[in-house]
Amino acid sequence: MQTDPSGLSPSIPGSHRHHVGGPGLADIAPTDGTTRDDSAIRGGAAGSIAQVLELDADVMAEHLQAVIAWMPVHGAPARIVDLGAGTGAGTFALLRAFPAATVTAVDSSAEHLELLRDRARREGLEHRVRTLEVDLDAPDWPDLGRPDLVWASASMHHLADPVRAIRTVREALEPKGLFVVLELSGMPRFLPPDAPESRPGLEERSHAALAPATTAHMPHRGADWAPKLTAAGLDVAAHLPLDVTIESARSDAIGPYALAVFTGLRRASAGLLPAEDVEALDELLDTAGPHSILDRSDLTLRTTRRVWAARKPARVDGPGGYAPFSAAAEAANCERALGNRRHGLGADVRG
């Protein structure tokens, strides 16, 4: 799923970060009244975000496959656009799911797109992948072609004017094309409420301290995207709430993922927490110390993500017109798409 999924990336002045995936390092606004573009952060930001994206892709791989199987597509898409592709978690999952498709991966980060191209070359998929470096807040985008499917995972909440971007997607979509928006409700959690022993509740206090600045910086994170999709001229066909709980025993990536997220929390919350909390964070981040977060057996990834699938309203007149889908027909199509592939996921299917 590809914004930096931890929710904690520094912002780069004058631009928004557009990636795929889950919550991440890109989701933390400056909290000290300054922009976070000092050389130390700037030098390590791309690598840190890329690491978090890869960890999120590893941990969430099964859920990503389930969401792709859930999509109420009318036939296998041949032309796909991945908006905010990051290092390519969504791009490569979509390529695997639709072997005849090509994907245009769009992102604002040249570094991440280069990593995506490198992976495509290693996997022999370069002939099926095109990359575009684009600021999605720009009024004019390069030609995206006529995609059958546009996929935006954890990228839309970074935009200053998402409705304008959705209108651009609407104009590009094939008449029966689908726009899938996967968004996060907040940053992931890892520790139990009574942890760590020295400062119970540390994780929630850290997130609470950052919340006002994060909300001001990204007012669309956690929003209901149905009204925005409708305002841009699309009809919402289906909605999927996804509550994820993954214990560390199920994935070796949970510990490194937690370490990366808490590293971002520590940096972003500097000056906002009492000294005792800062000390407890430092103990968790000391991988050689006795309280290292990597040595905890009680880590559990907890995150909530929601998915909306939308398409153009039916047209029955003029060039390119096509028969409308009734509510019953659309619901039946979604049900066929889901079939036995629900993977335990619940869905709200609409006409």
mmCIF file of C-alpha atoms in Angstrom:
data_model
loop_
_atom_site.group_PDB
_atom_site.id
_atom_site.type_symbol
_atom_site.label_atom_id
_atom_site.label_comp_id
_atom_site.label_asym_id
_atom_site.label_seq_id
_atom_site.Cartn_x
_atom_site.Cartn_y
_atom_site.Cartn_z
ATOM 1 C CA MET A 1 0.000 0.000 0.000
ATOM 2 C CA GLN A 2 2.900 4.312 -0.541
ATOM 3 C CA THR A 3 3.368 7.247 1.454
ATOM 4 C CA ASP A 4 5.759 6.566 4.138
ATOM 5 C CA PRO A 5 3.572 4.372 6.317
ATOM 6 C CA SER A 6 4.996 5.287 9.677
ATOM 7 C CA GLY A 7 3.440 8.742 9.477
ATOM 8 C CA LEU A 8 6.662 10.398 10.542
ATOM 9 C CA SER A 9 8.670 11.723 7.566
ATOM 10 C CA PRO A 10 10.043 15.231 7.596
ATOM 11 C CA SER A 11 8.348 17.579 5.173
ATOM 12 C CA ILE A 12 10.420 19.174 2.440
ATOM 13 C CA PRO A 13 9.680 22.887 2.093
ATOM 14 C CA GLY A 14 7.754 23.858 -0.991
ATOM 15 C CA SER A 15 6.537 20.369 -1.792
ATOM 16 C CA HIS A 16 4.383 17.522 -0.578
ATOM 17 C CA ARG A 17 5.591 13.955 -0.460
ATOM 18 C CA HIS A 18 3.557 11.524 -2.547
ATOM 19 C CA HIS A 19 4.249 7.830 -1.960
ATOM 20 C CA VAL A 20 2.296 4.554 -1.632
ATOM 21 C CA GLY A 21 1.772 2.307 1.313
ATOM 22 C CA GLY A 22 0.675 3.116 4.792
ATOM 23 C CA PRO A 23 1.352 5.707 7.480
ATOM 24 C CA GLY A 24 4.921 6.946 7.564
ATOM 25 C CA LEU A 25 7.848 9.201 8.161
ATOM 26 C CA ALA A 26 6.367 11.645 5.671
ATOM 27 C CA ASP A 27 3.390 12.319 7.883
ATOM 28 C CA ILE A 28 4.942 14.407 10.637
ATOM 29 C CA ALA A 29 4.855 18.164 10.398
ATOM 30 C CA PRO A 30 7.472 20.355 12.032
ATOM 31 C CA THR A 31 6.521 21.074 15.633
ATOM 32 C CA ASP A 32 9.045 23.746 16.481
ATOM 33 C CA GLY A 33 7.853 26.466 14.111
ATOM 34 C CA THR A 34 10.491 25.700 11.495
ATOM 35 C CA THR A 35 10.640 23.640 8.322
ATOM 36 C CA ARG A 36 12.554 20.393 8.615
ATOM 37 C CA ASP A 37 15.167 20.892 5.912
ATOM 38 C CA ASP A 38 18.401 20.884 7.888
ATOM 39 C CA SER A 39 21.178 18.966 6.165
ATOM 40 C CA ALA A 40 21.162 15.991 8.528
ATOM 41 C CA ILE A 41 17.484 15.319 8.021
ATOM 42 C CA ARG A 42 17.574 16.117 4.312
ATOM 43 C CA GLY A 43 20.469 13.728 3.806
ATOM 44 C CA GLY A 44 18.778 10.826 5.540
ATOM 45 C CA ALA A 45 15.133 11.447 4.704
ATOM 46 C CA ALA A 46 14.917 9.558 1.423
ATOM 47 C CA GLY A 47 16.693 6.509 2.812
ATOM 48 C CA SER A 48 14.624 6.508 6.012
ATOM 49 C CA ILE A 49 11.330 6.762 4.142
ATOM 50 C CA ALA A 50 12.391 4.075 1.680
ATOM 51 C CA GLN A 51 13.244 1.774 4.578
ATOM 52 C CA VAL A 52 9.856 2.322 6.197
ATOM 53 C CA LEU A 53 8.069 1.764 2.886
ATOM 54 C CA GLU A 54 9.850 -1.540 2.392
ATOM 55 C CA LEU A 55 9.107 -2.657 5.958
ATOM 56 C CA ASP A 56 5.444 -1.720 5.611
ATOM 57 C CA ALA A 57 5.251 -3.584 2.298
ATOM 58 C CA ASP A 58 6.756 -6.670 3.940
ATOM 59 C CA VAL A 59 4.430 -6.614 6.948
ATOM 60 C CA MET A 60 1.295 -5.694 4.991
ATOM 61 C CA ALA A 61 1.872 -7.884 1.911
ATOM 62 C CA GLU A 62 -1.001 -10.272 2.609
ATOM 63 C CA HIS A 63 -3.437 -7.430 3.282
ATOM 64 C CA LEU A 64 -2.327 -5.606 0.143
ATOM 65 C CA GLN A 65 -3.030 -8.714 -1.914
ATOM 66 C CA ALA A 66 -6.441 -8.996 -0.264
ATOM 67 C CA VAL A 67 -7.329 -5.391 -1.123
ATOM 68 C CA ILE A 68 -6.297 -5.904 -4.751
ATOM 69 C CA ALA A 69 -8.436 -9.061 -4.898
ATOM 70 C CA TRP A 70 -11.325 -7.084 -3.382
ATOM 71 C CA MET A 71 -11.312 -4.327 -6.017
ATOM 72 C CA PRO A 72 -14.583 -4.374 -8.008
ATOM 73 C CA VAL A 73 -12.901 -4.127 -11.414
ATOM 74 C CA HIS A 74 -14.869 -4.854 -14.596
ATOM 75 C CA GLY A 75 -12.330 -7.172 -16.180
ATOM 76 C CA ALA A 76 -8.569 -7.261 -15.674
ATOM 77 C CA PRO A 77 -7.099 -3.767 -16.156
ATOM 78 C CA ALA A 78 -4.486 -3.393 -18.869
ATOM 79 C CA ARG A 79 -3.312 0.168 -18.113
ATOM 80 C CA ILE A 80 -2.732 1.086 -14.449
ATOM 81 C CA VAL A 81 -1.518 4.318 -12.828
ATOM 82 C CA ASP A 82 -0.027 4.156 -9.323
ATOM 83 C CA LEU A 83 -0.316 7.657 -7.813
ATOM 84 C CA GLY A 84 2.290 8.168 -5.117
ATOM 85 C CA ALA A 85 4.100 4.949 -5.956
ATOM 86 C CA GLY A 86 7.036 5.405 -3.587
ATOM 87 C CA THR A 87 9.456 2.503 -3.909
ATOM 88 C CA GLY A 88 6.821 0.357 -5.616
ATOM 89 C CA ALA A 89 4.969 -1.836 -3.111
ATOM 90 C CA GLY A 90 1.667 -1.200 -4.878
ATOM 91 C CA THR A 91 3.207 -1.156 -8.347
ATOM 92 C CA PHE A 92 4.692 -4.633 -8.068
ATOM 93 C CA ALA A 93 1.680 -6.100 -6.292
ATOM 94 C CA LEU A 94 -0.508 -4.844 -9.140
ATOM 95 C CA LEU A 95 1.898 -6.206 -11.759
ATOM 96 C CA ARG A 96 1.720 -9.623 -10.102
ATOM 97 C CA ALA A 97 -2.076 -9.513 -9.834
ATOM 98 C CA PHE A 98 -2.564 -8.469 -13.472
ATOM 99 C CA PRO A 99 0.144 -10.146 -15.593
ATOM 100 C CA ALA A 100 -0.963 -8.475 -18.830
ATOM 101 C CA ALA A 101 -0.989 -4.947 -17.383
ATOM 102 C CA THR A 102 1.501 -2.107 -17.555
ATOM 103 C CA VAL A 103 1.886 0.368 -14.680
ATOM 104 C CA THR A 104 2.766 4.060 -14.754
ATOM 105 C CA ALA A 105 4.333 4.794 -11.354
ATOM 106 C CA VAL A 106 3.953 8.447 -10.323
ATOM 107 C CA ASP A 107 5.813 10.021 -7.404
ATOM 108 C CA SER A 108 7.451 13.286 -6.392
ATOM 109 C CA SER A 109 10.657 11.588 -5.220
ATOM 110 C CA ALA A 110 13.315 10.961 -7.860
ATOM 111 C CA GLU A 111 15.197 8.771 -5.368
ATOM 112 C CA HIS A 112 12.223 6.499 -4.788
ATOM 113 C CA LEU A 113 11.455 6.206 -8.475
ATOM 114 C CA GLU A 114 15.065 5.207 -9.135
ATOM 115 C CA LEU A 115 14.744 2.456 -6.511
ATOM 116 C CA LEU A 116 11.524 1.354 -8.206
ATOM 117 C CA ARG A 117 13.209 1.223 -11.615
ATOM 118 C CA ASP A 118 16.135 -0.732 -10.164
ATOM 119 C CA ARG A 119 13.750 -3.320 -8.772
ATOM 120 C CA ALA A 120 11.873 -3.530 -12.077
ATOM 121 C CA ARG A 121 15.166 -4.233 -13.855
ATOM 122 C CA ARG A 122 16.161 -6.885 -11.306
ATOM 123 C CA GLU A 123 12.805 -8.633 -11.710
ATOM 124 C CA GLY A 124 12.780 -8.355 -15.500
ATOM 125 C CA LEU A 125 9.711 -6.093 -15.457
ATOM 126 C CA GLU A 126 11.160 -2.865 -16.851
ATOM 127 C CA HIS A 127 9.137 -3.289 -20.063
ATOM 128 C CA ARG A 128 5.925 -3.140 -17.984
ATOM 129 C CA VAL A 129 6.817 -0.103 -15.850
ATOM 130 C CA ARG A 130 6.931 3.588 -16.741
ATOM 131 C CA THR A 131 7.855 6.222 -14.131
ATOM 132 C CA LEU A 132 6.850 9.872 -13.881
ATOM 133 C CA GLU A 133 8.251 12.383 -11.388
ATOM 134 C CA VAL A 134 5.272 14.631 -10.668
ATOM 135 C CA ASP A 135 4.169 17.063 -7.980
ATOM 136 C CA LEU A 136 0.537 16.033 -7.605
ATOM 137 C CA ASP A 137 -0.303 19.481 -6.240
ATOM 138 C CA ALA A 138 0.736 21.055 -9.532
ATOM 139 C CA PRO A 139 -2.216 22.320 -11.615
ATOM 140 C CA ASP A 140 -1.039 20.477 -14.727
ATOM 141 C CA TRP A 141 0.096 16.866 -14.800
ATOM 142 C CA PRO A 142 1.858 15.102 -17.652
ATOM 143 C CA ASP A 143 -0.242 12.765 -19.792
ATOM 144 C CA LEU A 144 -1.237 9.668 -17.782
ATOM 145 C CA GLY A 145 -2.787 7.963 -20.791
ATOM 146 C CA ARG A 146 -6.239 6.373 -20.453
ATOM 147 C CA PRO A 147 -5.913 4.049 -17.463
ATOM 148 C CA ASP A 148 -8.414 1.320 -16.613
ATOM 149 C CA LEU A 149 -7.319 1.544 -12.968
ATOM 150 C CA VAL A 150 -5.816 4.355 -10.894
ATOM 151 C CA TRP A 151 -4.436 3.255 -7.531
ATOM 152 C CA ALA A 152 -3.578 5.772 -4.775
ATOM 153 C CA SER A 153 -2.341 4.257 -1.527
ATOM 154 C CA ALA A 154 -1.652 6.599 1.391
ATOM 155 C CA SER A 155 -0.789 9.463 -0.939
ATOM 156 C CA MET A 156 -3.964 11.523 -1.320
ATOM 157 C CA HIS A 157 -3.918 12.889 2.237
ATOM 158 C CA HIS A 158 -0.686 14.725 1.464
ATOM 159 C CA LEU A 159 -2.297 16.898 -1.199
ATOM 160 C CA ALA A 160 -3.274 20.506 -0.594
ATOM 161 C CA ASP A 161 -6.261 20.203 -2.967
ATOM 162 C CA PRO A 162 -7.197 16.529 -3.320
ATOM 163 C CA VAL A 163 -10.519 17.263 -5.061
ATOM 164 C CA ARG A 164 -8.647 18.966 -7.905
ATOM 165 C CA ALA A 165 -6.382 15.933 -8.196
ATOM 166 C CA ILE A 166 -9.363 13.565 -8.212
ATOM 167 C CA ARG A 167 -10.940 15.598 -11.031
ATOM 168 C CA THR A 168 -7.744 15.120 -13.033
ATOM 169 C CA VAL A 169 -7.942 11.382 -12.377
ATOM 170 C CA ARG A 170 -11.593 11.399 -13.428
ATOM 171 C CA GLU A 171 -10.755 13.010 -16.753
ATOM 172 C CA ALA A 172 -8.004 10.467 -17.430
ATOM 173 C CA LEU A 173 -9.985 7.333 -16.531
ATOM 174 C CA GLU A 174 -11.474 5.093 -19.161
ATOM 175 C CA PRO A 175 -15.293 5.231 -19.044
ATOM 176 C CA LYS A 176 -15.539 2.015 -17.030
ATOM 177 C CA GLY A 177 -12.269 2.605 -15.179
ATOM 178 C CA LEU A 178 -11.862 2.400 -11.412
ATOM 179 C CA PHE A 179 -10.150 4.771 -8.971
ATOM 180 C CA VAL A 180 -9.059 3.071 -5.736
ATOM 181 C CA VAL A 181 -8.056 5.228 -2.762
ATOM 182 C CA LEU A 182 -6.418 3.477 0.196
ATOM 183 C CA GLU A 183 -5.858 5.728 3.189
ATOM 184 C CA LEU A 184 -4.804 5.444 6.803
ATOM 185 C CA SER A 185 -6.741 6.660 9.800
ATOM 186 C CA GLY A 186 -3.601 7.447 11.777
ATOM 187 C CA MET A 187 -0.110 6.269 12.549
ATOM 188 C CA PRO A 188 0.521 2.637 13.474
ATOM 189 C CA ARG A 189 0.907 1.512 17.080
ATOM 190 C CA PHE A 190 3.207 -1.199 18.396
ATOM 191 C CA LEU A 191 3.427 -1.219 22.219
ATOM 192 C CA PRO A 192 0.819 -2.449 24.710
ATOM 193 C CA PRO A 193 -0.808 0.335 26.790
ATOM 194 C CA ASP A 194 1.220 -0.464 29.912
ATOM 195 C CA ALA A 195 4.586 -0.275 28.142
ATOM 196 C CA PRO A 196 7.351 0.497 28.606
ATOM 197 C CA GLU A 197 7.617 -0.428 32.247
ATOM 198 C CA SER A 198 9.399 2.791 33.169
ATOM 199 C CA ARG A 199 6.846 5.065 31.423
ATOM 200 C CA PRO A 200 3.529 3.294 30.697
ATOM 201 C CA GLY A 201 1.495 4.935 27.928
ATOM 202 C CA LEU A 202 4.587 6.463 26.291
ATOM 203 C CA GLU A 203 3.505 5.686 22.742
ATOM 204 C CA GLU A 204 0.097 7.341 23.034
ATOM 205 C CA ARG A 205 1.555 10.413 24.757
ATOM 206 C CA SER A 206 4.106 10.785 21.956
ATOM 207 C CA HIS A 207 1.432 10.621 19.274
ATOM 208 C CA ALA A 208 -0.819 12.997 21.211
ATOM 209 C CA ALA A 209 1.992 15.537 21.483
ATOM 210 C CA LEU A 210 2.447 15.488 17.720
ATOM 211 C CA ALA A 211 -1.243 15.458 16.789
ATOM 212 C CA PRO A 212 -1.943 19.229 16.586
ATOM 213 C CA ALA A 213 0.956 19.947 14.209
ATOM 214 C CA THR A 214 0.289 16.823 12.154
ATOM 215 C CA THR A 215 -3.397 17.699 11.770
ATOM 216 C CA ALA A 216 -2.535 21.269 10.740
ATOM 217 C CA HIS A 217 0.008 20.007 8.209
ATOM 218 C CA MET A 218 -2.186 17.215 6.807
ATOM 219 C CA PRO A 219 -5.850 18.070 7.412
ATOM 220 C CA HIS A 220 -7.048 15.326 5.039
ATOM 221 C CA ARG A 221 -5.449 12.417 6.867
ATOM 222 C CA GLY A 222 -8.100 10.167 8.383
ATOM 223 C CA ALA A 223 -10.879 11.814 6.338
ATOM 224 C CA ASP A 224 -13.877 10.102 4.806
ATOM 225 C CA TRP A 225 -12.953 10.202 1.120
ATOM 226 C CA ALA A 226 -16.425 9.423 -0.194
ATOM 227 C CA PRO A 227 -17.550 13.109 -0.157
ATOM 228 C CA LYS A 228 -14.334 14.207 -1.879
ATOM 229 C CA LEU A 229 -14.713 11.565 -4.575
ATOM 230 C CA THR A 230 -18.324 12.591 -5.098
ATOM 231 C CA ALA A 231 -17.431 16.294 -5.202
ATOM 232 C CA ALA A 232 -14.954 15.524 -7.980
ATOM 233 C CA GLY A 233 -17.636 13.820 -10.057
ATOM 234 C CA LEU A 234 -17.113 10.140 -9.238
ATOM 235 C CA ASP A 235 -19.562 7.580 -7.880
ATOM 236 C CA VAL A 236 -18.395 5.519 -4.909
ATOM 237 C CA ALA A 237 -18.957 1.863 -5.734
ATOM 238 C CA ALA A 238 -17.524 0.166 -2.656
ATOM 239 C CA HIS A 239 -15.876 0.877 0.696
ATOM 240 C CA LEU A 240 -13.629 -1.413 2.732
ATOM 241 C CA PRO A 241 -12.619 -0.747 6.367
ATOM 242 C CA LEU A 242 -9.450 -2.606 7.290
ATOM 243 C CA ASP A 243 -8.442 -3.035 10.944
ATOM 244 C CA VAL A 244 -5.045 -4.732 11.039
ATOM 245 C CA THR A 245 -3.432 -6.485 14.005
ATOM 246 C CA ILE A 246 -0.189 -8.392 13.403
ATOM 247 C CA GLU A 247 1.877 -9.816 16.262
ATOM 248 C CA SER A 248 5.658 -9.770 16.008
ATOM 249 C CA ALA A 249 5.715 -13.582 16.066
ATOM 250 C CA ARG A 250 4.067 -13.508 12.621
ATOM 251 C CA SER A 251 6.607 -11.210 10.978
ATOM 252 C CA ASP A 252 10.292 -10.590 11.559
ATOM 253 C CA ALA A 253 9.802 -7.100 10.100
ATOM 254 C CA ILE A 254 7.623 -5.861 12.995
ATOM 255 C CA GLY A 255 10.619 -5.077 15.238
ATOM 256 C CA PRO A 256 12.584 -3.105 12.601
ATOM 257 C CA TYR A 257 9.344 -1.371 11.549
ATOM 258 C CA ALA A 258 8.686 -0.307 15.157
ATOM 259 C CA LEU A 259 12.294 0.864 15.493
ATOM 260 C CA ALA A 260 11.982 3.036 12.375
ATOM 261 C CA VAL A 261 8.684 4.539 13.515
ATOM 262 C CA PHE A 262 9.909 5.272 17.047
ATOM 263 C CA THR A 263 13.062 6.844 15.612
ATOM 264 C CA GLY A 264 10.796 9.260 13.738
ATOM 265 C CA LEU A 265 8.680 9.818 16.841
ATOM 266 C CA ARG A 266 11.755 10.668 18.887
ATOM 267 C CA ARG A 267 13.008 13.178 16.317
ATOM 268 C CA ALA A 268 9.649 14.800 15.664
ATOM 269 C CA SER A 269 8.588 15.107 19.297
ATOM 270 C CA ALA A 270 11.774 16.811 20.487
ATOM 271 C CA GLY A 271 10.847 19.599 22.884
ATOM 272 C CA LEU A 272 7.232 18.424 23.263
ATOM 273 C CA LEU A 273 7.614 15.628 25.803
ATOM 274 C CA PRO A 274 8.813 15.622 29.415
ATOM 275 C CA ALA A 275 12.398 14.591 29.996
ATOM 276 C CA GLU A 276 11.310 11.241 31.445
ATOM 277 C CA ASP A 277 9.484 10.332 28.234
ATOM 278 C CA VAL A 278 12.417 11.372 26.074
ATOM 279 C CA GLU A 279 14.700 9.200 28.188
ATOM 280 C CA ALA A 280 12.328 6.245 27.809
ATOM 281 C CA LEU A 281 12.266 6.728 24.027
ATOM 282 C CA ASP A 282 16.051 6.800 23.953
ATOM 283 C CA GLU A 283 16.143 3.525 25.905
ATOM 284 C CA LEU A 284 13.829 1.878 23.398
ATOM 285 C CA LEU A 285 15.982 3.124 20.520
ATOM 286 C CA ASP A 286 19.263 1.951 22.064
ATOM 287 C CA THR A 287 19.562 -1.333 20.182
ATOM 288 C CA ALA A 288 22.570 -2.360 22.283
ATOM 289 C CA GLY A 289 20.854 -1.610 25.586
ATOM 290 C CA PRO A 290 18.702 -3.787 27.848
ATOM 291 C CA HIS A 291 15.427 -2.057 26.872
ATOM 292 C CA SER A 292 15.799 -2.144 23.087
ATOM 293 C CA ILE A 293 12.515 -2.197 21.225
ATOM 294 C CA LEU A 294 13.998 -4.937 19.023
ATOM 295 C CA ASP A 295 14.167 -7.280 22.021
ATOM 296 C CA ARG A 296 10.528 -6.882 23.052
ATOM 297 C CA SER A 297 8.294 -9.922 22.549
ATOM 298 C CA ASP A 298 5.067 -7.952 23.050
ATOM 299 C CA LEU A 299 5.196 -5.836 19.869
ATOM 300 C CA THR A 300 1.998 -5.885 17.828
ATOM 301 C CA LEU A 301 1.342 -3.768 14.749
ATOM 302 C CA ARG A 302 -2.077 -2.109 15.044
ATOM 303 C CA THR A 303 -3.262 0.078 12.198
ATOM 304 C CA THR A 304 -6.540 1.078 10.558
ATOM 305 C CA ARG A 305 -6.792 1.640 6.821
ATOM 306 C CA ARG A 306 -9.810 2.285 4.645
ATOM 307 C CA VAL A 307 -10.323 1.751 0.940
ATOM 308 C CA TRP A 308 -12.756 3.446 -1.444
ATOM 309 C CA ALA A 309 -13.431 2.298 -5.000
ATOM 310 C CA ALA A 310 -15.038 4.874 -7.309
ATOM 311 C CA ARG A 311 -15.853 5.171 -10.979
ATOM 312 C CA LYS A 312 -17.269 7.662 -13.446
ATOM 313 C CA PRO A 313 -21.048 8.038 -13.580
ATOM 314 C CA ALA A 314 -22.587 6.137 -16.470
ATOM 315 C CA ARG A 315 -23.145 7.983 -19.755
ATOM 316 C CA VAL A 316 -25.785 7.005 -22.231
ATOM 317 C CA ASP A 317 -25.476 9.751 -24.826
ATOM 318 C CA GLY A 318 -22.787 11.157 -27.066
ATOM 319 C CA PRO A 319 -19.494 9.624 -28.213
ATOM 320 C CA GLY A 320 -18.200 6.954 -25.878
ATOM 321 C CA GLY A 321 -21.526 6.580 -24.100
ATOM 322 C CA TYR A 322 -22.202 3.314 -22.336
ATOM 323 C CA ALA A 323 -25.084 1.686 -20.539
ATOM 324 C CA PRO A 324 -25.523 2.737 -16.917
ATOM 325 C CA PHE A 325 -24.991 0.337 -14.056
ATOM 326 C CA SER A 326 -27.946 0.044 -11.735
ATOM 327 C CA ALA A 327 -27.323 -0.122 -7.995
ATOM 328 C CA ALA A 328 -28.204 -3.802 -8.049
ATOM 329 C CA ALA A 329 -25.911 -4.528 -11.012
ATOM 330 C CA GLU A 330 -22.984 -2.680 -9.425
ATOM 331 C CA ALA A 331 -23.464 -4.482 -6.119
ATOM 332 C CA ALA A 332 -23.623 -7.800 -7.962
ATOM 333 C CA ASN A 333 -20.405 -6.972 -9.820
ATOM 334 C CA CYS A 334 -18.627 -6.148 -6.542
ATOM 335 C CA GLU A 335 -19.890 -9.384 -5.051
ATOM 336 C CA ARG A 336 -18.535 -11.331 -8.021
ATOM 337 C CA ALA A 337 -15.200 -9.558 -7.695
ATOM 338 C CA LEU A 338 -15.050 -10.411 -3.991
ATOM 339 C CA GLY A 339 -16.329 -13.967 -4.259
ATOM 340 C CA ASN A 340 -14.334 -16.211 -1.962
ATOM 341 C CA ARG A 341 -11.396 -13.794 -1.936
ATOM 342 C CA ARG A 342 -12.578 -11.685 0.990
ATOM 343 C CA HIS A 343 -9.631 -12.852 3.139
ATOM 344 C CA GLY A 344 -11.791 -12.154 6.184
ATOM 345 C CA LEU A 345 -12.342 -8.557 5.104
ATOM 346 C CA GLY A 346 -15.688 -6.832 5.494
ATOM 347 C CA ALA A 347 -16.961 -4.579 2.744
ATOM 348 C CA ASP A 348 -19.645 -1.976 2.134
ATOM 349 C CA VAL A 349 -20.661 -2.428 -1.490
ATOM 350 C CA ARG A 350 -22.723 0.320 -3.081
ATOM 351 C CA GLY A 351 -24.435 0.921 -6.368
#
